[in-house]
Amino acid sequence: MKTFKYVDSAGKASYGIEYHDAAGKRIRRIVADSKKQADDIGAAIQVELREGRYFDRKAEKAVTIDTVAVLHLEAFKNRPSAVSEAALVSAVLSFFKGRLVGSISRADLDSFRNARIDAPRKTGRRASPSTVNHELWMLKKLINRAVESGYLRAAPFVIKKKDLIPCPKGRVSYLELSEASALLEAAQKANRSPLLYPIVLMALETGMRRGEILGLKWADVDLKLRKIYLGKCADTGASQVKDGDRRFIPISEKLARTLQVVIRILGNPYVFPGKDGEPMHDNRTGFEVALKAAGITRGFHFHDLRHTFATHALLGGTPIEVLAKILGHSTTAMTEIYAHVLAGRELAAVECLPGWGVK
C-alpha cells in the first residue's frame, strides 16, 4: 500500500493511495486532503483485503433501489408483515424507482418526505405523519439491505429520528360496543367485500395489526387448539411449534366459528387470499364504506380496531401483563397507553371485594 501526494493546477494538495485489489488489479485513487487520512484509509483497506471483506466502491453504481426492493420483499414474503412491507416498499419506489441506491442523498430524503406529505390518498385524505415516517424508515431499511448485500460500502447518509415528522402522542381511538356492533353488521352486509366481516371480526377479537391479518396463512391457524401463531417458525406447521417459541393469540369461540366457514382457495395458503397465490393486498375501500354505513364518521382507522380490542379487554378484566403478551408488546409500558380506560374505576374495584363474612 503506497500513499502519494497530488497537487492540482490551483496548487491545492490532495493525497491518494495505490494498491492491488483481491484480484490483483492495480488501483490508484485520491482519497483525502491530508496524508494521515490517506494512511488511515489505506490501512483499513489492507485489513479488508486480508480478511476477505474488500469492497470495490465502483460496485455501488451497479444496483438500483428496485433490485434491493426485490431482495427485501423476498426476505419478508413468508412473514406476517409481508403485506405492510410491500405497501411501504411501493411508496418508496413511487418516488425513487430506477434510482441507483448510492446516488440517493439527504436532499432526496427531504424531497421524498415533502412529496409524501403533500400526496393525496385515493380516499382524498393526505398520508398521516405516522405513515410517512414508516415510509422513511423503509427507505432506511432498503439502503441498509444494499449495504448488507454487498452493493454499498456504507449508507450514503443516515436517517435519524430528527428527520421524522413529529406525531401527536397518546392517540387512542376506539369503538364503543354499540359502534363495534354496527360496524360488524355493516361488514356482514358488504356484498362486494365478502371477507370484510371475518377480517374486522379478527381485528376486534385478537388485536392483530392489518398486515398480520392480511398476511396470515392457514398453516399458522390451529382451530383445534384455537390459537393463531405469529412470527418466524419452521415449515413444520403451527401445531408442532411450542408456545414459548412463537407469539400466539387465542382464538375466541365466535372467531373460530367464523373461520371454519371461510372458503379456502386451492393453491393459495392465505386465510384472506388475493390473486395468483398472493394475500389480499388491501381492504381500505370496503372498510371505509362499512364505517360510513355504520355511522362512524370521525377519523377512524383500521388500526384503531386494535385499540378497541385492547380497551375492551382491559374493561373486561384482562390483566395488563396478559394483554401485553397478546398484543406482542415486550413490556407493559406500551400497553399502559390503554390504562386511561380504567381511570375512575378505583371505587368500583374495591366494591368488588368479597364481604369477608361480615354484615
Tab-separated table of C-alpha atoms in Angstrom:
chain	number	residue	atom	x	y	z
A	1	MET	CA	0.000	0.000	0.000
A	2	LYS	CA	1.525	3.333	-1.091
A	3	THR	CA	0.469	6.887	-0.274
A	4	PHE	CA	1.100	9.644	-2.806
A	5	LYS	CA	0.612	13.389	-2.997
A	6	TYR	CA	-1.201	15.188	-5.814
A	7	VAL	CA	-1.180	18.958	-6.433
A	8	ASP	CA	-3.770	20.374	-8.840
A	9	SER	CA	-3.408	23.386	-11.141
A	10	ALA	CA	-4.605	25.724	-8.376
A	11	GLY	CA	-1.883	24.497	-6.049
A	12	LYS	CA	-4.250	22.522	-3.789
A	13	ALA	CA	-2.709	19.341	-2.384
A	14	SER	CA	-4.571	16.033	-2.064
A	15	TYR	CA	-3.414	12.565	-1.081
A	16	GLY	CA	-4.127	9.242	-2.635
A	17	ILE	CA	-3.417	5.562	-2.191
A	18	GLU	CA	-2.142	2.931	-4.572
A	19	TYR	CA	-2.711	-0.788	-4.040
A	20	HIS	CA	-3.764	-4.053	-5.676
A	21	ASP	CA	-7.233	-5.446	-5.012
A	22	ALA	CA	-8.128	-9.087	-4.276
A	23	ALA	CA	-7.977	-9.923	-7.994
A	24	GLY	CA	-4.541	-8.322	-8.382
A	25	LYS	CA	-5.871	-5.268	-10.191
A	26	ARG	CA	-3.846	-2.084	-9.591
A	27	ILE	CA	-5.941	0.702	-8.106
A	28	ARG	CA	-4.778	4.272	-7.712
A	29	ARG	CA	-7.132	6.988	-6.395
A	30	ILE	CA	-7.327	10.240	-4.443
A	31	VAL	CA	-8.914	9.668	-1.033
A	32	ALA	CA	-8.195	12.558	1.369
A	33	ASP	CA	-6.921	16.073	1.958
A	34	SER	CA	-4.216	15.006	4.413
A	35	LYS	CA	-1.555	12.312	4.414
A	36	LYS	CA	-2.714	10.972	7.785
A	37	GLN	CA	-6.265	10.441	6.500
A	38	ALA	CA	-4.933	8.715	3.390
A	39	ASP	CA	-2.711	6.468	5.539
A	40	ASP	CA	-5.705	5.542	7.741
A	41	ILE	CA	-7.875	4.718	4.736
A	42	GLY	CA	-5.088	2.659	3.217
A	43	ALA	CA	-4.618	0.732	6.464
A	44	ALA	CA	-8.355	-0.007	6.644
A	45	ILE	CA	-8.365	-1.325	3.077
A	46	GLN	CA	-5.380	-3.540	3.871
A	47	VAL	CA	-7.318	-5.092	6.756
A	48	GLU	CA	-10.344	-5.675	4.467
A	49	LEU	CA	-8.138	-7.321	1.848
A	50	ARG	CA	-6.504	-9.538	4.465
A	51	GLU	CA	-9.875	-10.607	5.951
A	52	GLY	CA	-11.616	-11.045	2.597
A	53	ARG	CA	-14.006	-8.142	3.169
A	54	TYR	CA	-12.690	-5.805	0.475
A	55	PHE	CA	-15.338	-3.923	-1.426
A	56	ASP	CA	-14.701	-2.085	-4.691
A	57	ARG	CA	-16.587	1.209	-4.457
A	58	LYS	CA	-17.304	1.121	-8.205
A	59	ALA	CA	-19.844	-1.631	-7.496
A	60	GLU	CA	-22.010	0.986	-5.784
A	61	LYS	CA	-23.054	2.258	-9.203
A	62	ALA	CA	-24.373	-1.102	-10.322
A	63	VAL	CA	-27.567	-1.510	-8.262
A	64	THR	CA	-30.909	0.285	-8.342
A	65	ILE	CA	-33.301	0.548	-5.451
A	66	ASP	CA	-35.722	-1.634	-7.461
A	67	THR	CA	-33.284	-4.547	-7.212
A	68	VAL	CA	-32.827	-4.040	-3.490
A	69	ALA	CA	-36.625	-3.844	-3.054
A	70	VAL	CA	-36.989	-7.272	-4.664
A	71	LEU	CA	-34.422	-8.701	-2.234
A	72	HIS	CA	-36.217	-7.122	0.723
A	73	LEU	CA	-39.668	-8.398	-0.249
A	74	GLU	CA	-38.250	-11.866	-0.859
A	75	ALA	CA	-36.891	-11.870	2.706
A	76	PHE	CA	-40.320	-10.926	4.089
A	77	LYS	CA	-42.590	-12.989	1.841
A	78	ASN	CA	-43.336	-15.623	4.498
A	79	ARG	CA	-43.720	-13.241	7.420
A	80	PRO	CA	-46.960	-11.832	8.842
A	81	SER	CA	-45.811	-8.315	7.957
A	82	ALA	CA	-45.344	-9.133	4.245
A	83	VAL	CA	-48.373	-7.095	3.151
A	84	SER	CA	-47.488	-3.967	5.106
A	85	GLU	CA	-43.829	-4.233	3.998
A	86	ALA	CA	-44.968	-4.400	0.363
A	87	ALA	CA	-47.140	-1.286	0.796
A	88	LEU	CA	-44.240	0.673	2.282
A	89	VAL	CA	-41.841	-0.508	-0.431
A	90	SER	CA	-44.368	0.559	-3.065
A	91	ALA	CA	-44.469	4.076	-1.598
A	92	VAL	CA	-40.658	4.313	-1.707
A	93	LEU	CA	-40.486	3.040	-5.289
A	94	SER	CA	-43.164	5.509	-6.402
A	95	PHE	CA	-40.572	8.235	-5.777
A	96	PHE	CA	-37.185	6.528	-6.243
A	97	LYS	CA	-37.956	3.953	-8.966
A	98	GLY	CA	-34.913	3.364	-11.165
A	99	ARG	CA	-32.547	5.331	-8.951
A	100	LEU	CA	-29.115	3.998	-8.073
A	101	VAL	CA	-29.047	3.388	-4.327
A	102	GLY	CA	-25.655	5.040	-3.919
A	103	SER	CA	-26.911	8.211	-5.605
A	104	ILE	CA	-29.735	8.867	-3.123
A	105	SER	CA	-28.825	11.854	-0.971
A	106	ARG	CA	-30.169	13.584	2.118
A	107	ALA	CA	-31.702	16.195	-0.187
A	108	ASP	CA	-33.611	13.358	-1.885
A	109	LEU	CA	-34.808	12.215	1.536
A	110	ASP	CA	-36.222	15.690	2.240
A	111	SER	CA	-37.898	15.800	-1.179
A	112	PHE	CA	-39.420	12.352	-0.647
A	113	ARG	CA	-40.775	13.296	2.784
A	114	ASN	CA	-42.325	16.512	1.448
A	115	ALA	CA	-43.809	14.767	-1.578
A	116	ARG	CA	-45.411	12.082	0.572
A	117	ILE	CA	-46.877	14.663	2.967
A	118	ASP	CA	-48.447	16.536	0.044
A	119	ALA	CA	-49.636	13.472	-1.891
A	120	PRO	CA	-53.401	12.875	-1.503
A	121	ARG	CA	-54.651	9.353	-0.913
A	122	LYS	CA	-57.230	7.675	-3.099
A	123	THR	CA	-59.722	8.461	-0.366
A	124	GLY	CA	-58.971	12.169	-0.638
A	125	ARG	CA	-57.034	12.318	2.645
A	126	ARG	CA	-53.329	13.002	2.820
A	127	ALA	CA	-50.975	10.393	4.250
A	128	SER	CA	-50.672	10.700	8.016
A	129	PRO	CA	-47.343	11.725	9.611
A	130	SER	CA	-47.103	8.222	11.078
A	131	THR	CA	-47.466	6.627	7.630
A	132	VAL	CA	-44.838	8.923	6.110
A	133	ASN	CA	-42.454	8.107	8.975
A	134	HIS	CA	-42.879	4.386	8.332
A	135	GLU	CA	-42.066	5.002	4.659
A	136	LEU	CA	-38.910	6.919	5.613
A	137	TRP	CA	-37.819	4.005	7.812
A	138	MET	CA	-38.471	1.677	4.862
A	139	LEU	CA	-36.091	3.772	2.757
A	140	LYS	CA	-33.523	3.337	5.518
A	141	LYS	CA	-34.133	-0.437	5.578
A	142	LEU	CA	-33.632	-0.708	1.811
A	143	ILE	CA	-30.381	1.261	1.944
A	144	ASN	CA	-29.145	-0.914	4.828
A	145	ARG	CA	-30.068	-4.052	2.880
A	146	ALA	CA	-27.970	-2.779	-0.043
A	147	VAL	CA	-25.023	-2.470	2.339
A	148	GLU	CA	-25.645	-5.899	3.887
A	149	SER	CA	-25.907	-7.450	0.415
A	150	GLY	CA	-22.539	-6.049	-0.606
A	151	TYR	CA	-23.778	-3.436	-3.072
A	152	LEU	CA	-22.606	-0.478	-0.976
A	153	ARG	CA	-19.629	0.023	1.276
A	154	ALA	CA	-21.722	2.245	3.551
A	155	ALA	CA	-25.052	4.096	3.548
A	156	PRO	CA	-24.814	7.427	1.682
A	157	PHE	CA	-26.434	9.136	4.683
A	158	VAL	CA	-28.051	8.214	7.981
A	159	ILE	CA	-31.763	8.635	8.678
A	160	LYS	CA	-32.264	9.786	12.249
A	161	LYS	CA	-35.281	10.489	14.410
A	162	LYS	CA	-34.891	14.210	13.761
A	163	ASP	CA	-35.685	13.511	10.078
A	164	LEU	CA	-39.123	12.162	11.010
A	165	ILE	CA	-42.335	14.130	11.248
A	166	PRO	CA	-43.470	14.890	14.817
A	167	CYS	CA	-46.575	12.866	15.657
A	168	PRO	CA	-49.087	13.613	18.405
A	169	LYS	CA	-48.530	11.198	21.276
A	170	GLY	CA	-51.102	9.148	23.071
A	171	ARG	CA	-53.781	8.989	20.383
A	172	VAL	CA	-56.079	6.154	21.324
A	173	SER	CA	-59.329	5.982	19.384
A	174	TYR	CA	-61.658	3.051	19.955
A	175	LEU	CA	-65.242	1.991	19.321
A	176	GLU	CA	-67.952	1.736	21.894
A	177	LEU	CA	-69.751	-1.609	21.953
A	178	SER	CA	-72.718	-0.243	20.001
A	179	GLU	CA	-70.400	1.168	17.325
A	180	ALA	CA	-68.457	-2.084	17.012
A	181	SER	CA	-71.745	-3.975	16.626
A	182	ALA	CA	-72.897	-1.565	13.901
A	183	LEU	CA	-69.577	-1.912	12.072
A	184	LEU	CA	-69.722	-5.711	12.126
A	185	GLU	CA	-73.293	-5.615	10.841
A	186	ALA	CA	-72.261	-3.281	8.008
A	187	ALA	CA	-69.281	-5.503	7.180
A	188	GLN	CA	-71.562	-8.547	7.065
A	189	LYS	CA	-73.769	-6.813	4.502
A	190	ALA	CA	-70.855	-5.740	2.289
A	191	ASN	CA	-71.613	-7.897	-0.746
A	192	ARG	CA	-68.631	-6.596	-2.708
A	193	SER	CA	-66.245	-7.461	0.133
A	194	PRO	CA	-67.265	-10.925	1.392
A	195	LEU	CA	-64.112	-11.267	3.509
A	196	LEU	CA	-64.539	-7.921	5.250
A	197	TYR	CA	-66.610	-9.342	8.117
A	198	PRO	CA	-64.094	-12.027	9.191
A	199	ILE	CA	-61.246	-9.506	8.793
A	200	VAL	CA	-62.939	-6.909	11.021
A	201	LEU	CA	-64.007	-9.586	13.498
A	202	MET	CA	-60.439	-10.919	13.699
A	203	ALA	CA	-59.139	-7.412	14.417
A	204	LEU	CA	-61.731	-6.890	17.175
A	205	GLU	CA	-61.245	-10.353	18.697
A	206	THR	CA	-57.435	-10.560	18.551
A	207	GLY	CA	-55.984	-7.035	18.332
A	208	MET	CA	-53.873	-8.117	15.344
A	209	ARG	CA	-52.494	-5.475	13.000
A	210	ARG	CA	-53.763	-5.137	9.434
A	211	GLY	CA	-50.530	-6.573	7.998
A	212	GLU	CA	-50.622	-9.523	10.376
A	213	ILE	CA	-54.225	-10.290	9.428
A	214	LEU	CA	-53.864	-9.983	5.661
A	215	GLY	CA	-50.578	-11.912	5.723
A	216	LEU	CA	-51.938	-14.728	7.897
A	217	LYS	CA	-51.632	-18.259	6.487
A	218	TRP	CA	-53.817	-21.249	7.289
A	219	ALA	CA	-50.664	-23.085	8.413
A	220	ASP	CA	-50.444	-20.617	11.304
A	221	VAL	CA	-54.064	-21.116	12.401
A	222	ASP	CA	-54.839	-24.014	14.721
A	223	LEU	CA	-58.614	-24.179	15.074
A	224	LYS	CA	-58.379	-27.300	17.199
A	225	LEU	CA	-56.230	-25.640	19.876
A	226	ARG	CA	-57.798	-22.268	18.994
A	227	LYS	CA	-54.524	-20.417	18.504
A	228	ILE	CA	-53.051	-18.115	15.876
A	229	TYR	CA	-49.262	-18.233	15.686
A	230	LEU	CA	-47.243	-15.195	14.608
A	231	GLY	CA	-43.535	-14.785	13.935
A	232	LYS	CA	-40.816	-16.957	12.447
A	233	CYS	CA	-41.112	-20.700	12.590
A	234	ALA	CA	-40.055	-23.863	10.864
A	235	ASP	CA	-42.151	-25.139	7.978
A	236	THR	CA	-43.428	-27.994	10.106
A	237	GLY	CA	-46.751	-26.306	10.809
A	238	ALA	CA	-48.153	-24.241	13.650
A	239	SER	CA	-49.430	-27.145	15.719
A	240	GLN	CA	-45.896	-28.546	16.076
A	241	VAL	CA	-44.363	-25.329	17.413
A	242	LYS	CA	-44.116	-24.821	21.152
A	243	ASP	CA	-45.927	-21.828	22.613
A	244	GLY	CA	-42.700	-20.478	24.084
A	245	ASP	CA	-41.036	-20.319	20.652
A	246	ARG	CA	-43.531	-18.009	18.989
A	247	ARG	CA	-46.090	-15.406	19.875
A	248	PHE	CA	-49.571	-16.837	19.770
A	249	ILE	CA	-53.007	-15.290	20.071
A	250	PRO	CA	-56.020	-17.189	21.420
A	251	ILE	CA	-58.998	-17.594	19.103
A	252	SER	CA	-62.405	-16.858	20.605
A	253	GLU	CA	-65.264	-19.273	20.017
A	254	LYS	CA	-67.027	-16.702	17.828
A	255	LEU	CA	-63.966	-16.144	15.656
A	256	ALA	CA	-63.345	-19.905	15.422
A	257	ARG	CA	-66.885	-20.463	14.084
A	258	THR	CA	-66.370	-17.683	11.550
A	259	LEU	CA	-63.028	-19.019	10.326
A	260	GLN	CA	-64.465	-22.503	9.901
A	261	VAL	CA	-66.758	-21.250	7.129
A	262	VAL	CA	-64.187	-19.038	5.344
A	263	ILE	CA	-63.669	-20.528	1.898
A	264	ARG	CA	-60.163	-21.831	1.242
A	265	ILE	CA	-58.759	-21.380	-2.265
A	266	LEU	CA	-56.707	-24.270	-3.633
A	267	GLY	CA	-53.093	-23.223	-4.109
A	268	ASN	CA	-53.416	-20.085	-2.013
A	269	PRO	CA	-52.078	-20.511	1.552
A	270	TYR	CA	-53.537	-17.266	2.897
A	271	VAL	CA	-56.621	-17.007	5.099
A	272	PHE	CA	-57.638	-13.866	3.220
A	273	PRO	CA	-56.418	-14.602	-0.323
A	274	GLY	CA	-55.787	-12.228	-3.167
A	275	LYS	CA	-54.924	-13.235	-6.708
A	276	ASP	CA	-52.355	-15.698	-8.026
A	277	GLY	CA	-51.465	-17.226	-4.672
A	278	GLU	CA	-50.852	-13.847	-3.046
A	279	PRO	CA	-52.509	-12.435	0.090
A	280	MET	CA	-55.213	-9.791	-0.150
A	281	HIS	CA	-53.393	-6.547	-0.887
A	282	ASP	CA	-55.726	-4.081	0.805
A	283	ASN	CA	-59.207	-3.685	2.249
A	284	ARG	CA	-59.342	0.073	2.814
A	285	THR	CA	-62.190	0.853	0.408
A	286	GLY	CA	-64.539	-1.789	1.797
A	287	PHE	CA	-63.641	-0.838	5.363
A	288	GLU	CA	-64.360	2.851	4.797
A	289	VAL	CA	-67.689	2.045	3.126
A	290	ALA	CA	-68.624	-0.085	6.153
A	291	LEU	CA	-67.622	2.726	8.543
A	292	LYS	CA	-69.901	5.130	6.691
A	293	ALA	CA	-72.764	2.618	6.697
A	294	ALA	CA	-72.276	2.151	10.459
A	295	GLY	CA	-72.470	5.899	11.029
A	296	ILE	CA	-68.859	6.169	12.215
A	297	THR	CA	-67.874	9.472	10.646
A	298	ARG	CA	-64.888	10.540	12.766
A	299	GLY	CA	-61.335	9.867	11.583
A	300	PHE	CA	-61.345	6.193	12.499
A	301	HIS	CA	-58.600	3.919	11.097
A	302	PHE	CA	-58.321	0.161	10.801
A	303	HIS	CA	-55.507	0.172	13.367
A	304	ASP	CA	-57.996	1.637	15.853
A	305	LEU	CA	-59.683	-1.781	15.934
A	306	ARG	CA	-56.539	-2.911	17.760
A	307	HIS	CA	-57.114	-0.104	20.253
A	308	THR	CA	-60.744	-1.201	20.539
A	309	PHE	CA	-59.715	-4.767	21.360
A	310	ALA	CA	-57.200	-3.636	23.974
A	311	THR	CA	-59.564	-1.141	25.582
A	312	HIS	CA	-62.440	-3.579	25.996
A	313	ALA	CA	-60.097	-6.392	27.067
A	314	LEU	CA	-58.948	-4.198	29.958
A	315	LEU	CA	-62.510	-3.191	30.770
A	316	GLY	CA	-63.392	-6.877	30.837
A	317	GLY	CA	-60.750	-7.536	33.468
A	318	THR	CA	-57.856	-8.875	31.388
A	319	PRO	CA	-54.601	-8.300	33.354
A	320	ILE	CA	-52.334	-5.806	31.601
A	321	GLU	CA	-49.484	-8.355	31.539
A	322	VAL	CA	-51.661	-10.828	29.642
A	323	LEU	CA	-52.844	-8.126	27.247
A	324	ALA	CA	-49.244	-7.070	26.581
A	325	LYS	CA	-48.379	-10.669	25.650
A	326	ILE	CA	-51.327	-10.945	23.254
A	327	LEU	CA	-50.520	-7.614	21.600
A	328	GLY	CA	-46.884	-8.608	21.229
A	329	HIS	CA	-45.508	-5.863	23.469
A	330	SER	CA	-42.162	-6.753	25.033
A	331	THR	CA	-43.078	-4.821	28.202
A	332	THR	CA	-46.267	-3.419	29.692
A	333	ALA	CA	-45.022	0.146	29.087
A	334	MET	CA	-46.580	0.305	25.599
A	335	THR	CA	-49.760	-1.378	26.792
A	336	GLU	CA	-50.243	1.184	29.531
A	337	ILE	CA	-51.435	3.761	26.985
A	338	TYR	CA	-54.770	1.982	27.335
A	339	ALA	CA	-54.819	2.405	31.112
A	340	HIS	CA	-56.880	5.583	30.698
A	341	VAL	CA	-59.977	3.419	30.345
A	342	LEU	CA	-59.588	2.300	33.957
A	343	ALA	CA	-59.471	5.844	35.322
A	344	GLY	CA	-62.273	6.492	37.772
A	345	ARG	CA	-62.904	2.778	38.344
A	346	GLU	CA	-60.899	2.542	41.543
A	347	LEU	CA	-64.001	2.714	43.726
A	348	ALA	CA	-65.746	0.051	41.657
A	349	ALA	CA	-62.685	-2.172	42.129
A	350	VAL	CA	-62.873	-2.105	45.916
A	351	GLU	CA	-66.635	-2.624	45.840
A	352	CYS	CA	-65.998	-5.909	44.046
A	353	LEU	CA	-64.126	-7.326	47.020
A	354	PRO	CA	-65.803	-10.153	48.952
A	355	GLY	CA	-67.829	-9.351	52.060
A	356	TRP	CA	-65.382	-11.274	54.287
A	357	GLY	CA	-68.364	-12.782	56.082
A	358	VAL	CA	-69.174	-9.509	57.853
A	359	LYS	CA	-72.653	-7.977	57.595
